[in-house]
Amino acid sequence: MKKPFLTLAQAREIIKTYPTPFHIYDEAGIRENARRLKAAFAWNPGFKEYFAVKATPTPGILKLLREEGCGVDCSSLTELMLAERCGFSGGEIMFSSNETPAEEFELAARLGAHINLDDLTHVEFLYKTLGRAPETVCCRFNPGGVFALGESKEGFQVMDNPGQAKYGMTRPQLAQAFLRLKELGTKRFGIHAFLASNTISNEYYPALARLLFQTAADVAAETGCAVAFINLSGGVGVPYRPEQPANDIAVIGEEVRRAYEEILVPAGMGDVAVFTELGRFMLAPFGHLVTTAVHEKHIYKEYIGVDACAANLMRPAVYGAYHHITVLGKEDAPCGRVYDVVGSLCENSDKFAIDRALPEIEMGDLLVLHDTGAHGFSMGYNYNGKLRSAELLLKADGAVELMRRAETPDDYFATLVW
Ligand SMILES: *Cc1c(COP(=O)(O)O)cnc(C)c1O
């Protein structure tokens, strides 16, 4: 059973100041989870998590993660600016972008970020843009084909399609990029790959690590380039459904260590740092979207209308993603009703839940949508003139802090030319 980190009494108190809908994050949960990740990789002295800013681009969250020793992974100009304003600099920033404009490489270089090149042609583009090659450069690898793990009767545990993905360079291009960068003056190299998203499996990172460690050993031998770090990127998932098992980050860290000791240590590369760029794993379970039931409707189906909509959380509408729902104060009530829980967009896809068994909902009930801490608020938009909500932090001491105010109509009109 999924239990909210917020009680009905707390939520009632909060809405006196901050009306629904709002996103709220659990500081204690975020910190504990970040510490579990750090402990799982403590065997690697250079280990660092670069939180994927796109998952939750909120200064209150980024600063908190920085206190836990995390860096940030940025992919755009404004994400870099945000990182800078939150106090991140130099090797605390990874810049993993694609189709990158020159000004973004310039800012990344000025901040001293680790630049992660998405393509072989970006080597010359970066050199032309900066007039030099950075001391340290990372290259993104795409092995092509299909990436699949753990076949069973139910299918594959992990299945994704790097061969169809726009990211990264081929294996021969990776060696070519290293050689050209070395010629231009780069001294330290990184290798990065992101092969599967939201994996519910302890096997994804270890399998990816084996692939990247072997690739690093081979490319280092082939090119004479010094590999300083391997970036396992994102992709470790979270159980959105209550019946799904959670990943065990301690087991994942231990299995990556095994691969490291079997492949990199014998290759004389026992000083290589391991980096991660997790977004979802770091934040998703520690965010709730809180919304009020405002209408009910009985036609061919039973509908509950809420004051949030897909503009606050687009994953259900766009991916058909499951987000668990708890009716606050009715945590233990029997789920005797079946509802579609819907937002107010003029789009029939604006459904947070379809045919969901829930306790009987009364108007004014507060609903929690679970696991919205990553790729939730950040994917929001203004369709139908909807305004972005506030983001709140539930502090470890129980206090509530505003991290981002709700948009007002003035924000919506601010860019218009009349
Ligand atoms: C989105 C992204 C991540 C984070 O992915 P999660 O699924 O949230 O872990 C990490 N690295 C890069 C380059 C990304 O684009």
CSV table of C-alpha atoms and ligand atoms in Angstrom, one decimal:
chain,number,residue,atom,x,y,z
A,1,MET,CA,0.0,0.0,0.0
A,2,LYS,CA,1.2,3.5,-0.8
A,3,LYS,CA,1.1,5.8,2.2
A,4,PRO,CA,1.2,9.6,1.6
A,5,PHE,CA,3.8,11.6,3.5
A,6,LEU,CA,1.1,14.1,4.3
A,7,THR,CA,-1.9,13.7,6.6
A,8,LEU,CA,-5.4,15.2,6.2
A,9,ALA,CA,-4.8,17.5,9.1
A,10,GLN,CA,-1.5,18.8,7.7
A,11,ALA,CA,-3.1,19.3,4.2
A,12,ARG,CA,-6.1,21.2,5.8
A,13,GLU,CA,-3.7,23.5,7.6
A,14,ILE,CA,-1.7,24.1,4.4
A,15,ILE,CA,-4.7,25.0,2.2
A,16,LYS,CA,-5.5,27.9,4.6
A,17,THR,CA,-2.4,29.6,3.1
A,18,TYR,CA,-1.8,27.8,-0.2
A,19,PRO,CA,-5.0,26.7,-2.0
A,20,THR,CA,-5.0,23.5,-4.1
A,21,PRO,CA,-3.7,22.4,-6.5
A,22,PHE,CA,-0.1,22.4,-5.4
A,23,HIS,CA,3.0,20.2,-5.5
A,24,ILE,CA,4.6,19.4,-2.2
A,25,TYR,CA,7.9,17.6,-1.5
A,26,ASP,CA,9.2,15.7,1.5
A,27,GLU,CA,12.5,16.9,2.7
A,28,ALA,CA,13.2,14.0,5.1
A,29,GLY,CA,12.5,11.5,2.4
A,30,ILE,CA,14.7,13.2,-0.2
A,31,ARG,CA,17.6,13.4,2.2
A,32,GLU,CA,17.3,9.8,3.4
A,33,ASN,CA,17.1,8.5,-0.2
A,34,ALA,CA,20.1,10.6,-1.3
A,35,ARG,CA,22.1,9.2,1.6
A,36,ARG,CA,21.1,5.6,0.7
A,37,LEU,CA,22.4,6.3,-2.9
A,38,LYS,CA,25.7,7.7,-1.5
A,39,ALA,CA,26.2,4.8,0.8
A,40,ALA,CA,25.6,2.3,-2.0
A,41,PHE,CA,28.4,3.8,-4.0
A,42,ALA,CA,30.7,4.7,-1.1
A,43,TRP,CA,33.2,2.0,-2.3
A,44,ASN,CA,34.0,4.4,-5.3
A,45,PRO,CA,35.9,7.4,-3.9
A,46,GLY,CA,35.1,9.6,-6.9
A,47,PHE,CA,31.4,8.8,-6.9
A,48,LYS,CA,29.0,11.6,-7.5
A,49,GLU,CA,25.3,11.9,-8.3
A,50,TYR,CA,24.5,14.7,-10.7
A,51,PHE,CA,20.7,15.3,-10.2
A,52,ALA,CA,18.9,15.6,-13.5
A,53,VAL,CA,17.6,19.2,-13.2
A,54,LYS,CA,14.9,18.7,-15.8
A,55,ALA,CA,13.1,16.3,-13.3
A,56,THR,CA,12.6,19.1,-10.7
A,57,PRO,CA,14.1,22.4,-11.6
A,58,THR,CA,13.4,24.1,-8.3
A,59,PRO,CA,16.1,25.9,-6.3
A,60,GLY,CA,14.7,24.8,-2.9
A,61,ILE,CA,15.2,21.1,-4.1
A,62,LEU,CA,18.6,21.7,-5.9
A,63,LYS,CA,20.1,23.4,-2.8
A,64,LEU,CA,18.9,20.6,-0.6
A,65,LEU,CA,20.5,18.0,-2.8
A,66,ARG,CA,23.7,20.0,-2.9
A,67,GLU,CA,23.8,19.8,0.9
A,68,GLU,CA,23.7,16.0,0.4
A,69,GLY,CA,26.7,16.1,-1.9
A,70,CYS,CA,25.0,16.0,-5.2
A,71,GLY,CA,25.9,17.9,-8.3
A,72,VAL,CA,23.5,18.7,-11.2
A,73,ASP,CA,23.0,17.5,-14.7
A,74,CYS,CA,21.8,20.4,-16.9
A,75,SER,CA,20.7,20.3,-20.5
A,76,SER,CA,19.8,23.8,-21.5
A,77,LEU,CA,20.9,27.4,-21.0
A,78,THR,CA,18.3,28.2,-18.3
A,79,GLU,CA,19.1,25.0,-16.4
A,80,LEU,CA,22.8,26.1,-16.4
A,81,MET,CA,21.7,29.5,-15.2
A,82,LEU,CA,19.6,27.9,-12.5
A,83,ALA,CA,22.5,25.7,-11.4
A,84,GLU,CA,24.8,28.7,-11.2
A,85,ARG,CA,22.4,30.7,-9.1
A,86,CYS,CA,22.0,27.7,-6.7
A,87,GLY,CA,25.7,27.8,-6.1
A,88,PHE,CA,26.9,24.9,-8.3
A,89,SER,CA,30.1,25.4,-10.2
A,90,GLY,CA,32.9,23.5,-12.0
A,91,GLY,CA,32.9,19.8,-11.5
A,92,GLU,CA,29.6,19.9,-9.7
A,93,ILE,CA,27.9,20.5,-13.1
A,94,MET,CA,27.4,18.0,-15.9
A,95,PHE,CA,26.1,19.4,-19.2
A,96,SER,CA,24.4,16.6,-21.1
A,97,SER,CA,22.6,18.3,-24.0
A,98,ASN,CA,21.8,17.5,-27.6
A,99,GLU,CA,21.4,19.7,-30.6
A,100,THR,CA,23.2,22.2,-28.5
A,101,PRO,CA,23.4,26.0,-29.4
A,102,ALA,CA,26.8,27.6,-29.2
A,103,GLU,CA,25.9,29.9,-26.3
A,104,GLU,CA,25.1,26.9,-24.2
A,105,PHE,CA,28.5,25.4,-24.7
A,106,GLU,CA,30.0,28.8,-23.9
A,107,LEU,CA,28.1,29.1,-20.6
A,108,ALA,CA,28.9,25.5,-19.6
A,109,ALA,CA,32.6,26.1,-20.3
A,110,ARG,CA,32.6,29.4,-18.4
A,111,LEU,CA,31.1,27.6,-15.4
A,112,GLY,CA,33.7,24.8,-15.8
A,113,ALA,CA,31.0,22.1,-16.2
A,114,HIS,CA,31.8,18.7,-17.5
A,115,ILE,CA,30.6,18.9,-21.1
A,116,ASN,CA,29.1,15.7,-22.4
A,117,LEU,CA,29.2,15.6,-26.2
A,118,ASP,CA,26.2,14.0,-27.9
A,119,ASP,CA,27.8,13.6,-31.3
A,120,LEU,CA,31.2,13.3,-33.1
A,121,THR,CA,30.5,16.5,-35.1
A,122,HIS,CA,30.2,18.4,-31.8
A,123,VAL,CA,33.9,18.0,-31.2
A,124,GLU,CA,34.7,20.5,-34.0
A,125,PHE,CA,31.7,22.6,-33.1
A,126,LEU,CA,32.8,22.9,-29.5
A,127,TYR,CA,36.4,23.6,-30.5
A,128,LYS,CA,35.2,26.3,-32.9
A,129,THR,CA,32.9,27.8,-30.3
A,130,LEU,CA,35.4,27.9,-27.5
A,131,GLY,CA,38.6,28.4,-29.5
A,132,ARG,CA,40.0,25.5,-27.4
A,133,ALA,CA,39.1,22.0,-26.2
A,134,PRO,CA,38.3,21.7,-22.5
A,135,GLU,CA,40.7,19.8,-20.2
A,136,THR,CA,37.9,17.3,-19.5
A,137,VAL,CA,35.3,16.1,-22.0
A,138,CYS,CA,32.7,13.4,-21.7
A,139,CYS,CA,31.2,11.6,-24.8
A,140,ARG,CA,27.8,10.0,-25.0
A,141,PHE,CA,27.8,6.5,-26.3
A,142,ASN,CA,24.9,4.7,-28.1
A,143,PRO,CA,25.5,1.0,-28.7
A,144,GLY,CA,22.5,0.8,-31.1
A,145,GLY,CA,20.3,-2.3,-31.4
A,146,VAL,CA,17.9,-3.3,-28.6
A,147,PHE,CA,18.7,-3.3,-24.9
A,148,ALA,CA,16.9,-6.1,-23.0
A,149,LEU,CA,17.4,-7.7,-19.7
A,150,GLY,CA,15.8,-10.4,-17.5
A,151,GLU,CA,13.5,-12.4,-19.8
A,152,SER,CA,10.7,-14.2,-18.0
A,153,LYS,CA,7.2,-15.5,-18.8
A,154,GLU,CA,5.9,-11.9,-18.2
A,155,GLY,CA,8.3,-10.6,-20.8
A,156,PHE,CA,11.5,-8.6,-20.3
A,157,GLN,CA,12.3,-6.8,-17.1
A,158,VAL,CA,13.9,-4.0,-19.1
A,159,MET,CA,13.5,-3.4,-22.8
A,160,ASP,CA,14.5,-0.3,-24.7
A,161,ASN,CA,15.6,0.7,-28.1
A,162,PRO,CA,18.9,2.6,-28.3
A,163,GLY,CA,19.0,1.9,-32.1
A,164,GLN,CA,16.0,4.2,-32.5
A,165,ALA,CA,17.2,6.9,-30.1
A,166,LYS,CA,18.6,10.1,-31.4
A,167,TYR,CA,21.3,10.3,-28.6
A,168,GLY,CA,25.0,9.5,-28.5
A,169,MET,CA,27.6,8.3,-30.9
A,170,THR,CA,28.5,4.9,-32.3
A,171,ARG,CA,31.4,2.9,-30.9
A,172,PRO,CA,33.9,3.8,-33.8
A,173,GLN,CA,32.8,7.4,-33.5
A,174,LEU,CA,33.6,7.3,-29.7
A,175,ALA,CA,37.2,6.4,-30.4
A,176,GLN,CA,37.4,8.9,-33.2
A,177,ALA,CA,36.1,11.7,-30.9
A,178,PHE,CA,38.6,10.8,-28.1
A,179,LEU,CA,41.5,10.9,-30.6
A,180,ARG,CA,40.5,14.2,-32.1
A,181,LEU,CA,39.9,15.7,-28.6
A,182,LYS,CA,43.3,14.5,-27.4
A,183,GLU,CA,44.8,16.1,-30.5
A,184,LEU,CA,43.1,19.4,-29.5
A,185,GLY,CA,44.4,19.2,-25.9
A,186,THR,CA,41.8,17.3,-23.9
A,187,LYS,CA,43.5,15.4,-21.0
A,188,ARG,CA,40.7,13.6,-19.2
A,189,PHE,CA,37.8,11.7,-20.6
A,190,GLY,CA,34.4,10.5,-19.5
A,191,ILE,CA,32.0,8.1,-21.1
A,192,HIS,CA,28.2,8.3,-20.7
A,193,ALA,CA,25.2,6.3,-21.9
A,194,PHE,CA,21.5,6.3,-21.1
A,195,LEU,CA,19.9,3.1,-22.5
A,196,ALA,CA,16.6,2.6,-20.7
A,197,SER,CA,14.1,4.7,-18.8
A,198,ASN,CA,12.3,4.0,-15.5
A,199,THR,CA,13.7,0.5,-15.0
A,200,ILE,CA,12.2,-1.5,-12.2
A,201,SER,CA,15.1,-3.9,-11.9
A,202,ASN,CA,18.3,-4.1,-9.9
A,203,GLU,CA,20.0,-5.4,-13.1
A,204,TYR,CA,19.9,-2.3,-15.3
A,205,TYR,CA,22.8,-0.3,-13.8
A,206,PRO,CA,25.0,-3.3,-13.4
A,207,ALA,CA,24.4,-4.4,-17.0
A,208,LEU,CA,25.0,-0.9,-18.2
A,209,ALA,CA,28.1,-0.6,-16.1
A,210,ARG,CA,29.6,-3.8,-17.5
A,211,LEU,CA,29.0,-2.5,-21.0
A,212,LEU,CA,30.5,1.0,-20.3
A,213,PHE,CA,33.4,-0.4,-18.2
A,214,GLN,CA,34.4,-2.8,-21.0
A,215,THR,CA,34.0,0.0,-23.6
A,216,ALA,CA,36.1,2.3,-21.5
A,217,ALA,CA,38.9,-0.3,-21.1
A,218,ASP,CA,38.8,-1.0,-24.8
A,219,VAL,CA,38.8,2.7,-25.9
A,220,ALA,CA,41.5,3.6,-23.4
A,221,ALA,CA,43.7,0.9,-24.8
A,222,GLU,CA,42.9,1.8,-28.4
A,223,THR,CA,43.4,5.5,-28.1
A,224,GLY,CA,45.8,6.0,-25.1
A,225,CYS,CA,43.3,8.4,-23.6
A,226,ALA,CA,42.8,8.6,-19.9
A,227,VAL,CA,39.3,7.8,-18.8
A,228,ALA,CA,38.5,9.7,-15.6
A,229,PHE,CA,34.9,8.9,-15.1
A,230,ILE,CA,32.0,6.7,-16.3
A,231,ASN,CA,28.6,8.3,-16.2
A,232,LEU,CA,25.8,5.8,-15.8
A,233,SER,CA,23.2,8.6,-16.3
A,234,GLY,CA,19.6,8.2,-15.3
A,235,GLY,CA,17.0,5.4,-15.7
A,236,VAL,CA,16.8,3.8,-12.3
A,237,GLY,CA,13.1,3.8,-11.8
A,238,VAL,CA,10.5,3.9,-9.1
A,239,PRO,CA,7.4,1.7,-8.5
A,240,TYR,CA,4.5,3.9,-9.5
A,241,ARG,CA,2.0,1.0,-8.9
A,242,PRO,CA,1.6,-0.2,-5.4
A,243,GLU,CA,2.1,-3.9,-6.3
A,244,GLN,CA,5.5,-3.2,-8.1
A,245,PRO,CA,8.7,-3.9,-6.1
A,246,ALA,CA,11.1,-1.1,-5.5
A,247,ASN,CA,14.7,-1.1,-6.7
A,248,ASP,CA,17.2,-1.9,-4.0
A,249,ILE,CA,19.9,0.8,-4.4
A,250,ALA,CA,22.3,-1.1,-2.0
A,251,VAL,CA,22.1,-4.2,-4.2
A,252,ILE,CA,22.6,-2.1,-7.4
A,253,GLY,CA,25.7,-0.4,-5.9
A,254,GLU,CA,27.2,-3.7,-4.9
A,255,GLU,CA,26.6,-5.2,-8.3
A,256,VAL,CA,28.2,-2.2,-10.0
A,257,ARG,CA,31.1,-2.6,-7.7
A,258,ARG,CA,31.5,-6.3,-8.8
A,259,ALA,CA,31.6,-5.2,-12.5
A,260,TYR,CA,34.1,-2.5,-11.6
A,261,GLU,CA,36.4,-5.0,-9.9
A,262,GLU,CA,36.0,-7.6,-12.6
A,263,ILE,CA,36.6,-5.2,-15.6
A,264,LEU,CA,38.2,-1.9,-14.7
A,265,VAL,CA,40.6,-2.9,-11.8
A,266,PRO,CA,42.3,-5.6,-13.9
A,267,ALA,CA,42.6,-3.1,-16.8
A,268,GLY,CA,44.6,-0.9,-14.5
A,269,MET,CA,41.7,1.6,-14.3
A,270,GLY,CA,40.9,1.3,-10.6
A,271,ASP,CA,40.9,5.1,-10.1
A,272,VAL,CA,38.0,5.7,-12.5
A,273,ALA,CA,35.1,7.6,-10.8
A,274,VAL,CA,31.5,6.4,-11.2
A,275,PHE,CA,28.9,9.1,-11.8
A,276,THR,CA,25.1,8.9,-11.9
A,277,GLU,CA,22.5,11.4,-13.2
A,278,LEU,CA,19.4,10.2,-11.6
A,279,GLY,CA,16.2,12.3,-11.6
A,280,ARG,CA,13.2,10.1,-11.1
A,281,PHE,CA,14.8,7.9,-8.5
A,282,MET,CA,16.0,10.9,-6.4
A,283,LEU,CA,12.7,12.8,-6.4
A,284,ALA,CA,9.6,11.0,-7.8
A,285,PRO,CA,8.4,9.2,-4.6
A,286,PHE,CA,9.0,12.4,-2.5
A,287,GLY,CA,6.5,14.6,-4.3
A,288,HIS,CA,2.7,14.7,-4.2
A,289,LEU,CA,0.3,16.7,-6.3
A,290,VAL,CA,-2.5,17.7,-3.9
A,291,THR,CA,-5.9,18.5,-5.5
A,292,THR,CA,-9.5,19.0,-4.4
A,293,ALA,CA,-12.5,17.2,-5.7
A,294,VAL,CA,-14.7,20.0,-7.1
A,295,HIS,CA,-17.3,18.2,-9.2
A,296,GLU,CA,-18.9,14.8,-9.7
A,297,LYS,CA,-20.7,13.7,-12.8
A,298,HIS,CA,-22.8,10.5,-13.5
A,299,ILE,CA,-23.2,9.7,-17.2
A,300,TYR,CA,-22.0,6.6,-18.9
A,301,LYS,CA,-19.2,6.5,-16.3
A,302,GLU,CA,-18.7,8.0,-12.9
A,303,TYR,CA,-16.5,11.1,-13.0
A,304,ILE,CA,-14.7,13.0,-10.2
A,305,GLY,CA,-13.5,16.5,-11.4
A,306,VAL,CA,-10.6,17.9,-9.6
A,307,ASP,CA,-9.0,21.3,-9.6
A,308,ALA,CA,-5.7,20.1,-11.0
A,309,CYS,CA,-5.3,19.1,-14.6
A,310,ALA,CA,-2.8,17.6,-17.1
A,311,ALA,CA,-1.1,21.0,-17.2
A,312,ASN,CA,0.0,20.3,-13.6
A,313,LEU,CA,0.9,16.7,-14.3
A,314,MET,CA,1.0,15.5,-17.9
A,315,ARG,CA,2.3,11.9,-17.5
A,316,PRO,CA,-1.1,10.2,-17.4
A,317,ALA,CA,-2.4,12.2,-20.4
A,318,VAL,CA,0.7,11.8,-22.5
A,319,TYR,CA,2.1,8.4,-21.5
A,320,GLY,CA,-1.0,6.7,-20.0
A,321,ALA,CA,1.2,6.7,-16.9
A,322,TYR,CA,-0.2,5.3,-13.6
A,323,HIS,CA,-0.1,7.6,-10.6
A,324,HIS,CA,-1.6,6.2,-7.4
A,325,ILE,CA,-4.3,8.2,-5.7
A,326,THR,CA,-5.0,8.5,-2.0
A,327,VAL,CA,-8.1,10.3,-0.7
A,328,LEU,CA,-6.8,12.0,2.4
A,329,GLY,CA,-8.6,10.9,5.6
A,330,LYS,CA,-9.9,7.8,3.8
A,331,GLU,CA,-6.7,5.9,3.7
A,332,ASP,CA,-8.2,2.8,5.2
A,333,ALA,CA,-11.7,3.1,3.7
A,334,PRO,CA,-12.8,0.3,1.4
A,335,CYS,CA,-12.4,1.1,-2.3
A,336,GLY,CA,-16.0,0.5,-3.2
A,337,ARG,CA,-16.4,2.9,-6.0
A,338,VAL,CA,-14.9,3.1,-9.5
A,339,TYR,CA,-14.2,6.5,-10.9
A,340,ASP,CA,-12.4,8.4,-13.7
A,341,VAL,CA,-10.6,11.2,-12.0
A,342,VAL,CA,-10.4,14.1,-14.4
A,343,GLY,CA,-9.0,17.6,-14.9
A,344,SER,CA,-10.6,20.5,-16.6
A,345,LEU,CA,-8.7,20.7,-19.9
A,346,CYS,CA,-10.7,20.5,-23.1
A,347,GLU,CA,-9.0,17.3,-23.9
A,348,ASN,CA,-10.4,13.9,-23.2
A,349,SER,CA,-7.0,12.6,-22.3
A,350,ASP,CA,-7.0,14.8,-19.2
A,351,LYS,CA,-7.7,11.9,-16.9
A,352,PHE,CA,-5.5,11.2,-13.9
A,353,ALA,CA,-7.1,7.8,-13.4
A,354,ILE,CA,-9.4,5.7,-15.5
A,355,ASP,CA,-11.7,3.0,-13.9
A,356,ARG,CA,-9.9,3.4,-10.6
A,357,ALA,CA,-11.3,1.7,-7.5
A,358,LEU,CA,-11.4,4.4,-4.8
A,359,PRO,CA,-13.3,5.1,-1.6
A,360,GLU,CA,-16.4,7.1,-2.1
A,361,ILE,CA,-15.3,10.7,-2.8
A,362,GLU,CA,-17.3,13.7,-1.5
A,363,MET,CA,-16.9,17.2,-2.9
A,364,GLY,CA,-14.1,19.0,-1.0
A,365,ASP,CA,-12.2,15.9,-0.4
A,366,LEU,CA,-8.4,16.3,-0.8
A,367,LEU,CA,-6.7,13.9,-3.1
A,368,VAL,CA,-3.0,13.1,-3.2
A,369,LEU,CA,-1.5,12.0,-6.5
A,370,HIS,CA,1.6,10.0,-5.6
A,371,ASP,CA,5.1,9.9,-7.1
A,372,THR,CA,4.9,13.3,-8.8
A,373,GLY,CA,8.2,14.7,-7.4
A,374,ALA,CA,10.1,14.2,-10.7
A,375,HIS,CA,8.9,14.9,-14.3
A,376,GLY,CA,5.7,16.3,-12.6
A,377,PHE,CA,5.6,20.1,-12.1
A,378,SER,CA,8.5,20.4,-14.5
A,379,MET,CA,6.6,19.1,-17.5
A,380,GLY,CA,3.8,21.5,-16.8
A,381,TYR,CA,2.4,23.9,-19.4
A,382,ASN,CA,-0.2,26.7,-20.0
A,383,TYR,CA,-2.6,25.0,-22.4
A,384,ASN,CA,-6.2,26.3,-22.0
A,385,GLY,CA,-4.7,29.2,-20.1
A,386,LYS,CA,-4.0,27.0,-17.1
A,387,LEU,CA,-1.6,28.4,-14.6
A,388,ARG,CA,1.3,26.6,-13.0
A,389,SER,CA,0.8,25.7,-9.3
A,390,ALA,CA,2.9,26.5,-6.3
A,391,GLU,CA,5.6,24.2,-5.1
A,392,LEU,CA,6.0,23.6,-1.4
A,393,LEU,CA,8.5,21.9,0.8
A,394,LEU,CA,7.4,19.9,3.8
A,395,LYS,CA,10.5,20.4,6.0
A,396,ALA,CA,11.9,17.7,8.2
A,397,ASP,CA,10.6,19.6,11.2
A,398,GLY,CA,7.1,19.6,9.9
A,399,ALA,CA,7.0,23.3,8.8
A,400,VAL,CA,6.0,24.1,5.2
A,401,GLU,CA,8.0,26.4,3.0
A,402,LEU,CA,7.0,28.0,-0.3
A,403,MET,CA,9.6,27.2,-3.0
A,404,ARG,CA,7.7,28.6,-5.9
A,405,ARG,CA,4.6,30.6,-5.9
A,406,ALA,CA,1.6,29.8,-8.1
A,407,GLU,CA,1.4,31.7,-11.4
A,408,THR,CA,-1.1,34.5,-11.7
A,409,PRO,CA,-2.9,35.7,-14.8
A,410,ASP,CA,-0.3,38.5,-14.9
A,411,ASP,CA,2.4,35.9,-15.5
A,412,TYR,CA,0.4,34.4,-18.3
A,413,PHE,CA,-0.1,37.8,-20.0
A,414,ALA,CA,3.5,38.9,-19.4
A,415,THR,CA,4.9,37.8,-22.7
A,416,LEU,CA,2.0,39.1,-24.9
A,417,VAL,CA,2.3,42.0,-27.2
A,418,TRP,CA,-1.0,43.9,-27.6
B,1,LIG,C1,16.3,12.8,-18.3
B,1,LIG,C2,17.8,12.5,-18.1
B,1,LIG,C3,18.3,11.9,-16.9
B,1,LIG,C4,17.4,11.5,-15.8
B,1,LIG,O1,16.5,10.5,-16.1
B,1,LIG,P1,15.6,9.8,-15.0
B,1,LIG,O2,14.8,8.8,-15.8
B,1,LIG,O3,14.8,10.9,-14.3
B,1,LIG,O4,16.5,9.1,-14.0
B,1,LIG,C5,19.6,11.8,-16.8
B,1,LIG,N1,20.5,12.1,-17.8
B,1,LIG,C6,20.0,12.6,-19.0
B,1,LIG,C7,21.0,13.0,-20.0
B,1,LIG,C8,18.7,12.8,-19.2
B,1,LIG,O5,18.2,13.3,-20.3
